[in-house]
Tab-separated table of C-alpha atoms in Angstrom:
chain	number	residue	atom	x	y	z
A	1	UNK	CA	36.693	-24.557	64.866
A	2	UNK	CA	35.509	-21.856	62.520
A	3	UNK	CA	33.853	-22.618	59.175
A	4	UNK	CA	35.805	-21.208	56.231
A	5	UNK	CA	33.280	-21.996	53.487
A	6	UNK	CA	29.588	-22.809	53.114
A	7	UNK	CA	27.956	-24.629	50.237
A	8	UNK	CA	26.331	-27.907	49.272
A	9	UNK	CA	27.382	-31.362	48.154
A	10	UNK	CA	25.645	-32.090	44.858
A	11	UNK	CA	25.017	-35.846	44.764
A	12	UNK	CA	22.846	-36.640	41.745
A	13	UNK	CA	19.565	-34.822	42.400
A	14	UNK	CA	20.333	-34.643	46.128
A	15	UNK	CA	21.790	-31.437	47.583
A	16	UNK	CA	23.386	-31.567	51.039
A	17	UNK	CA	24.121	-28.246	52.755
A	18	UNK	CA	27.516	-28.341	54.472
A	19	UNK	CA	30.107	-26.216	56.227
A	20	UNK	CA	33.815	-26.582	55.530
A	21	UNK	CA	36.480	-26.642	58.268
A	22	UNK	CA	40.259	-27.047	58.068
A	23	UNK	CA	41.051	-30.582	59.188
A	24	UNK	CA	44.717	-29.962	59.928
A	25	UNK	CA	46.860	-27.310	61.585
A	26	UNK	CA	50.577	-26.715	61.602
A	27	UNK	CA	52.329	-26.912	64.961
A	28	UNK	CA	55.457	-25.030	63.921
A	29	UNK	CA	56.756	-22.482	66.411
A	30	UNK	CA	56.398	-19.095	64.739
A	31	UNK	CA	58.676	-16.118	65.251
A	32	UNK	CA	58.452	-12.391	64.523
A	33	UNK	CA	61.248	-10.439	62.914
A	34	UNK	CA	62.546	-7.955	65.479
A	35	UNK	CA	65.308	-5.384	65.842
A	36	UNK	CA	68.235	-7.117	67.557
A	37	UNK	CA	69.148	-4.083	69.679
A	38	UNK	CA	65.774	-3.210	71.243
A	39	UNK	CA	63.392	-6.048	70.241
A	40	UNK	CA	61.114	-3.784	68.219
A	41	UNK	CA	58.904	-5.448	65.609
A	42	UNK	CA	59.945	-5.084	61.973
A	43	UNK	CA	57.128	-3.753	59.774
A	44	UNK	CA	56.972	-3.724	56.005
A	45	UNK	CA	55.263	-1.024	53.987
A	46	UNK	CA	53.487	-1.592	50.678
A	47	UNK	CA	54.942	1.056	48.430
A	48	UNK	CA	54.499	1.696	44.714
A	49	UNK	CA	57.671	1.448	42.647
A	50	UNK	CA	56.426	4.168	40.289
A	51	UNK	CA	55.277	6.972	42.602
A	52	UNK	CA	56.884	5.770	45.843
A	53	UNK	CA	53.663	6.219	47.865
A	54	UNK	CA	52.410	3.746	50.460
A	55	UNK	CA	49.417	1.797	49.111
A	56	UNK	CA	46.451	0.511	51.161
A	57	UNK	CA	44.826	-2.879	50.533
A	58	UNK	CA	41.781	-1.206	48.935
A	59	UNK	CA	43.962	0.210	46.177
A	60	UNK	CA	45.742	-3.052	45.374
A	61	UNK	CA	44.753	-5.007	42.239
A	62	UNK	CA	46.180	-8.156	40.621
A	63	UNK	CA	48.560	-7.750	37.717
A	64	UNK	CA	49.703	-10.345	35.170
A	65	UNK	CA	53.150	-9.796	33.666
A	66	UNK	CA	53.068	-10.393	29.900
A	67	UNK	CA	56.745	-9.538	29.447
A	68	UNK	CA	58.561	-6.538	28.092
A	69	UNK	CA	57.615	-4.478	31.128
A	70	UNK	CA	53.893	-4.627	30.292
A	71	UNK	CA	51.272	-5.610	32.870
A	72	UNK	CA	47.612	-6.581	32.523
A	73	UNK	CA	45.571	-5.450	35.539
A	74	UNK	CA	42.611	-7.544	36.748
A	75	UNK	CA	40.071	-6.195	39.221
A	76	UNK	CA	37.651	-7.967	41.571
A	77	UNK	CA	34.910	-7.455	38.976
A	78	UNK	CA	36.921	-9.422	36.408
A	79	UNK	CA	37.149	-12.402	38.751
A	80	UNK	CA	33.456	-12.166	39.714
A	81	UNK	CA	32.427	-12.615	36.085
A	82	UNK	CA	34.303	-15.896	35.666
A	83	UNK	CA	31.956	-18.906	35.171
A	84	UNK	CA	32.666	-20.857	38.373
A	85	UNK	CA	29.715	-23.244	38.592
A	86	UNK	CA	31.248	-24.837	41.695
A	87	UNK	CA	31.598	-21.573	43.608
A	88	UNK	CA	29.119	-22.762	46.251
A	89	UNK	CA	28.851	-26.450	45.436
A	90	UNK	CA	30.866	-29.641	45.777
A	91	UNK	CA	29.955	-31.415	42.569
A	92	UNK	CA	30.355	-35.232	42.693
A	93	UNK	CA	31.706	-36.464	39.339
A	94	UNK	CA	32.351	-40.189	39.908
A	95	UNK	CA	33.293	-42.841	42.459
A	96	UNK	CA	36.619	-44.652	42.127
A	97	UNK	CA	38.729	-47.122	44.190
A	98	UNK	CA	40.902	-45.226	46.648
A	99	UNK	CA	44.097	-47.009	45.521
A	100	UNK	CA	43.731	-45.490	42.049
A	101	UNK	CA	44.393	-41.996	43.428
A	102	UNK	CA	48.137	-41.313	43.611
A	103	UNK	CA	48.946	-39.830	47.065
A	104	UNK	CA	51.223	-37.234	45.440
A	105	UNK	CA	48.072	-35.484	44.207
A	106	UNK	CA	46.692	-34.827	47.694
A	107	UNK	CA	46.997	-31.239	48.918
A	108	UNK	CA	44.865	-30.062	51.901
A	109	UNK	CA	42.180	-31.718	54.020
A	110	UNK	CA	38.838	-30.321	55.218
A	111	UNK	CA	36.019	-31.644	57.399
A	112	UNK	CA	32.425	-31.337	56.192
A	113	UNK	CA	29.647	-30.708	58.706
A	114	UNK	CA	25.936	-30.975	57.778
A	115	UNK	CA	24.027	-27.734	58.118
A	116	UNK	CA	20.397	-27.384	59.212
A	117	UNK	CA	18.101	-30.168	57.974
A	118	UNK	CA	20.830	-31.798	55.859
A	119	UNK	CA	21.908	-34.256	58.550
A	120	UNK	CA	19.937	-37.259	57.224
A	121	UNK	CA	21.095	-37.029	53.562
A	122	UNK	CA	24.619	-36.350	54.893
A	123	UNK	CA	24.589	-39.568	56.955
A	124	UNK	CA	23.062	-41.438	53.998
A	125	UNK	CA	25.916	-40.349	51.688
A	126	UNK	CA	28.502	-41.099	54.376
A	127	UNK	CA	27.277	-44.666	54.986
A	128	UNK	CA	26.844	-45.430	51.282
A	129	UNK	CA	30.331	-44.149	50.553
A	130	UNK	CA	31.802	-46.251	53.359
A	131	UNK	CA	30.002	-49.395	52.153
A	132	UNK	CA	31.192	-48.900	48.578
A	133	UNK	CA	34.862	-48.786	49.682
A	134	UNK	CA	35.395	-46.024	47.132
A	135	UNK	CA	36.127	-42.311	47.172
A	136	UNK	CA	34.132	-39.645	45.371
A	137	UNK	CA	35.928	-37.472	42.823
A	138	UNK	CA	34.533	-33.948	43.097
A	139	UNK	CA	35.103	-30.402	41.912
A	140	UNK	CA	34.982	-27.430	44.253
A	141	UNK	CA	35.916	-23.750	44.065
A	142	UNK	CA	37.841	-22.438	47.065
A	143	UNK	CA	39.330	-18.932	47.216
A	144	UNK	CA	38.321	-18.192	43.631
A	145	UNK	CA	40.078	-21.257	42.300
A	146	UNK	CA	38.434	-24.429	41.032
A	147	UNK	CA	40.056	-27.550	42.404
A	148	UNK	CA	39.799	-31.278	41.979
A	149	UNK	CA	39.202	-33.151	45.233
A	150	UNK	CA	38.210	-36.453	46.797
A	151	UNK	CA	35.447	-37.117	49.291
A	152	UNK	CA	35.857	-39.990	51.739
A	153	UNK	CA	34.861	-41.032	55.250
A	154	UNK	CA	37.117	-40.577	58.268
A	155	UNK	CA	35.957	-41.187	61.857
A	156	UNK	CA	32.303	-40.808	60.888
A	157	UNK	CA	32.813	-37.500	59.076
A	158	UNK	CA	33.033	-36.698	55.366
A	159	UNK	CA	36.576	-35.553	54.585
A	160	UNK	CA	37.387	-33.420	51.553
A	161	UNK	CA	40.942	-33.703	50.206
A	162	UNK	CA	41.821	-31.094	47.600
A	163	UNK	CA	44.176	-32.330	44.905
A	164	UNK	CA	46.722	-30.934	42.517
A	165	UNK	CA	45.938	-30.990	38.831
A	166	UNK	CA	48.020	-33.543	36.887
A	167	UNK	CA	50.003	-30.807	35.092
A	168	UNK	CA	51.077	-29.442	38.514
A	169	UNK	CA	53.061	-32.610	39.300
A	170	UNK	CA	56.628	-32.475	38.040
A	171	UNK	CA	58.221	-35.273	36.032
A	172	UNK	CA	61.465	-36.583	37.597
A	173	UNK	CA	64.438	-36.021	35.302
A	174	UNK	CA	67.609	-37.465	36.859
A	175	UNK	CA	70.684	-38.887	35.212
A	176	UNK	CA	70.727	-42.190	37.086
A	177	UNK	CA	67.384	-43.171	35.522
A	178	UNK	CA	69.200	-43.696	32.202
A	179	UNK	CA	71.993	-45.795	33.708
A	180	UNK	CA	71.952	-49.568	33.268
A	181	UNK	CA	72.450	-50.642	36.885
A	182	UNK	CA	72.367	-54.370	37.603
A	183	UNK	CA	71.040	-55.565	40.949
A	184	UNK	CA	72.080	-59.106	41.850
A	185	UNK	CA	69.291	-61.454	43.051
A	186	UNK	CA	71.011	-62.097	46.441
A	187	UNK	CA	71.157	-58.339	47.074
A	188	UNK	CA	67.481	-57.931	46.209
A	189	UNK	CA	66.572	-60.900	48.443
A	190	UNK	CA	68.551	-59.449	51.359
A	191	UNK	CA	66.953	-56.022	50.885
A	192	UNK	CA	63.515	-57.674	50.928
A	193	UNK	CA	64.509	-59.509	54.106
A	194	UNK	CA	65.459	-56.175	55.686
A	195	UNK	CA	62.061	-54.723	54.759
A	196	UNK	CA	60.325	-57.756	56.299
A	197	UNK	CA	62.360	-57.467	59.499
A	198	UNK	CA	61.358	-53.783	59.847
A	199	UNK	CA	57.687	-54.284	58.929
A	200	UNK	CA	55.031	-53.032	61.343
A	201	UNK	CA	51.671	-51.318	61.740
A	202	UNK	CA	51.734	-47.538	61.266
A	203	UNK	CA	50.852	-45.710	64.477
A	204	UNK	CA	51.246	-41.931	64.009
A	205	UNK	CA	51.165	-41.276	67.770
A	206	UNK	CA	54.398	-43.259	68.153
A	207	UNK	CA	56.369	-40.517	66.405
A	208	UNK	CA	57.202	-37.112	67.844
A	209	UNK	CA	58.777	-33.875	66.617
A	210	UNK	CA	61.957	-33.879	68.710
A	211	UNK	CA	63.264	-30.661	67.182
A	212	UNK	CA	60.110	-28.720	68.069
A	213	UNK	CA	60.194	-30.056	71.644
A	214	UNK	CA	63.840	-29.007	72.044
A	215	UNK	CA	63.109	-25.567	70.577
A	216	UNK	CA	60.173	-25.104	72.984
A	217	UNK	CA	62.474	-26.044	75.862
A	218	UNK	CA	64.886	-23.293	74.774
A	219	UNK	CA	62.031	-20.753	74.640
A	220	UNK	CA	60.709	-21.801	78.069
A	221	UNK	CA	64.183	-21.504	79.557
A	222	UNK	CA	64.570	-18.011	78.095
A	223	UNK	CA	61.231	-16.970	79.616
A	224	UNK	CA	62.135	-18.374	83.046
A	225	UNK	CA	65.681	-16.987	82.943
A	226	UNK	CA	67.408	-20.323	83.380
A	227	UNK	CA	70.208	-21.927	81.449
A	228	UNK	CA	69.427	-24.592	78.892
A	229	UNK	CA	71.480	-27.761	79.300
A	230	UNK	CA	71.542	-29.630	76.037
A	231	UNK	CA	72.233	-33.367	76.196
A	232	UNK	CA	75.517	-34.331	74.624
A	233	UNK	CA	75.137	-36.001	71.276
A	234	UNK	CA	76.928	-39.301	71.006
A	235	UNK	CA	78.900	-39.316	67.794
A	236	UNK	CA	79.056	-42.720	66.204
A	237	UNK	CA	82.479	-43.750	64.970
A	238	UNK	CA	82.601	-43.917	61.187
A	239	UNK	CA	82.274	-47.511	60.099
A	240	UNK	CA	84.821	-49.075	57.792
A	241	UNK	CA	83.774	-49.407	54.186
A	242	UNK	CA	81.938	-52.676	53.682
A	243	UNK	CA	80.247	-54.053	50.629
A	244	UNK	CA	76.521	-53.660	50.063
A	245	UNK	CA	75.726	-57.284	50.960
A	246	UNK	CA	77.530	-57.097	54.324
A	247	UNK	CA	75.777	-53.819	55.139
A	248	UNK	CA	72.373	-55.332	54.327
A	249	UNK	CA	73.075	-58.404	56.454
A	250	UNK	CA	74.212	-56.250	59.370
A	251	UNK	CA	71.069	-54.117	59.029
A	252	UNK	CA	68.834	-57.202	59.120
A	253	UNK	CA	70.538	-58.472	62.294
A	254	UNK	CA	70.277	-55.068	63.982
A	255	UNK	CA	66.569	-54.829	63.120
A	256	UNK	CA	65.959	-58.289	64.584
A	257	UNK	CA	67.901	-57.386	67.721
A	258	UNK	CA	65.796	-54.239	68.118
A	259	UNK	CA	62.667	-56.403	68.056
A	260	UNK	CA	64.140	-58.783	70.629
A	261	UNK	CA	64.488	-61.596	68.109
A	262	UNK	CA	67.404	-64.024	68.091
A	263	UNK	CA	69.735	-63.563	65.125
A	264	UNK	CA	69.820	-66.413	62.647
A	265	UNK	CA	72.956	-68.530	63.142
A	266	UNK	CA	73.988	-71.947	61.966
A	267	UNK	CA	75.667	-73.879	59.186
A	268	UNK	CA	79.054	-72.374	60.072
A	269	UNK	CA	78.299	-69.355	57.907
A	270	UNK	CA	79.345	-65.915	59.151
A	271	UNK	CA	76.614	-63.784	60.677
A	272	UNK	CA	75.933	-60.294	59.367
A	273	UNK	CA	77.816	-58.646	62.206
A	274	UNK	CA	80.824	-60.947	61.876
A	275	UNK	CA	80.843	-60.315	58.132
A	276	UNK	CA	81.040	-56.595	58.780
A	277	UNK	CA	83.744	-57.109	61.421
A	278	UNK	CA	85.735	-59.299	59.051
A	279	UNK	CA	85.600	-56.540	56.475
A	280	UNK	CA	86.815	-54.045	59.093
A	281	UNK	CA	89.683	-56.369	60.112
A	282	UNK	CA	90.639	-56.802	56.478
A	283	UNK	CA	90.967	-53.025	56.170
A	284	UNK	CA	93.372	-52.984	59.151
A	285	UNK	CA	95.423	-56.039	57.994
A	286	UNK	CA	98.527	-54.089	56.677
A	287	UNK	CA	99.316	-52.962	60.262
A	288	UNK	CA	100.119	-56.567	61.286
A	289	UNK	CA	102.979	-57.355	58.841
A	290	UNK	CA	105.651	-57.651	61.572
A	291	UNK	CA	104.078	-60.775	63.071
A	292	UNK	CA	105.181	-63.252	60.326
A	293	UNK	CA	108.894	-62.273	60.856
A	294	UNK	CA	108.710	-63.204	64.540
A	295	UNK	CA	107.013	-66.480	63.711
A	296	UNK	CA	109.666	-67.242	61.069
A	297	UNK	CA	112.513	-66.484	63.481
A	298	UNK	CA	110.912	-68.666	66.124
A	299	UNK	CA	110.449	-71.461	63.600
A	300	UNK	CA	114.062	-71.193	62.468
A	301	UNK	CA	115.278	-71.335	66.065
A	302	UNK	CA	113.164	-74.404	66.653
A	303	UNK	CA	114.558	-76.053	63.548
A	304	UNK	CA	118.162	-75.315	64.703
A	305	UNK	CA	117.437	-76.916	68.035
A	306	UNK	CA	116.140	-80.018	66.306
A	307	UNK	CA	119.297	-80.279	64.142
A	308	UNK	CA	121.540	-79.913	67.165
A	309	UNK	CA	119.782	-82.701	69.021
A	310	UNK	CA	120.945	-85.581	66.709
A	311	UNK	CA	124.564	-84.318	66.912
A	312	UNK	CA	124.576	-84.442	70.715
A	313	UNK	CA	122.983	-87.868	70.644
A	314	UNK	CA	125.711	-89.080	68.267
A	315	UNK	CA	128.451	-87.663	70.513
A	316	UNK	CA	126.913	-89.420	73.507
A	317	UNK	CA	126.596	-92.742	71.701
A	318	UNK	CA	130.224	-92.772	70.427
A	319	UNK	CA	131.972	-93.313	73.849
A	320	UNK	CA	129.513	-96.055	74.709
A	321	UNK	CA	130.415	-97.952	71.532
A	322	UNK	CA	134.181	-97.609	72.187
A	323	UNK	CA	133.708	-98.893	75.736
A	324	UNK	CA	131.793	-101.875	74.445
A	325	UNK	CA	134.590	-102.751	71.941
A	326	UNK	CA	137.301	-102.590	74.673
A	327	UNK	CA	135.288	-104.867	76.956
A	328	UNK	CA	134.799	-107.531	74.301
A	329	UNK	CA	138.480	-108.873	74.122
A	330	UNK	CA	138.602	-109.370	77.910
A	331	UNK	CA	135.567	-111.618	77.771
A	332	UNK	CA	137.083	-113.606	74.920
A	333	UNK	CA	140.392	-114.086	76.830
A	334	UNK	CA	138.664	-115.457	79.889
A	335	UNK	CA	136.756	-117.966	77.776
A	336	UNK	CA	140.006	-119.278	76.202
A	337	UNK	CA	141.642	-119.758	79.616
């Protein structure tokens, strides 16, 4: 690493000489603009809009537009005369609890390394800061701009986090913030249950930049002259519209299944997945209107069969009764004889 700034941490009457290093680096794959036909690099010239001549860096100054086509020009000498007391110092202002600093204010991170004989006071400040469980609020001037920053300990090294000024943070102004939306307690409870089921310990190494890896594979294939075979993306079928509660329940069950946990069942109540399936079946219900007609016809046929049965039984019983009546006189005649 190469130091980008040298100065001192001003801690009360103690001055600690340090070097500043960028603590982060972007891993984006960078491209050059080239001519499509022959691959030649595209270069831009710095030209003056007034005289049309190409201008070198030595002849470039900073201009502030005051409107109406007028410009105020500032030179390097103008900036050098500005009263930047923190131009070569990191001035500690106060120590505050880390949770009081809104993360939206954080900008860039830098490592601090002790320089020369400043190692002992550096370690002293580092250990005291770690024991206090606080962060130091400091001011520092980087690239001719004074910035607010925090100083904390990370992996045994003092870490400087530059911050935005409060007036650089925008205020959200969206229409829905003025709407009176009511959230039902069961919905809030189910959403909290979903958060609990997806809770875990943050491990940055567990996440990867899949897009960058795929792009690098394309570049490597181009270099080696081979064809890139992209895996087919599985398109999920669009789910039927379900209410918010069913979606939350289904999400909770899916999160539990992903963790290898058994879904909660019991009490005869529908599970989240079955609730979602029921909603999907309800959406498809109009397609099954023909079924009741068949059932009605079958029922009517059954009823006709039942009505016909007594008639046949009556027809069968009638001859038997007549035969019994004819036989009765014969028996009576024999008894008289």
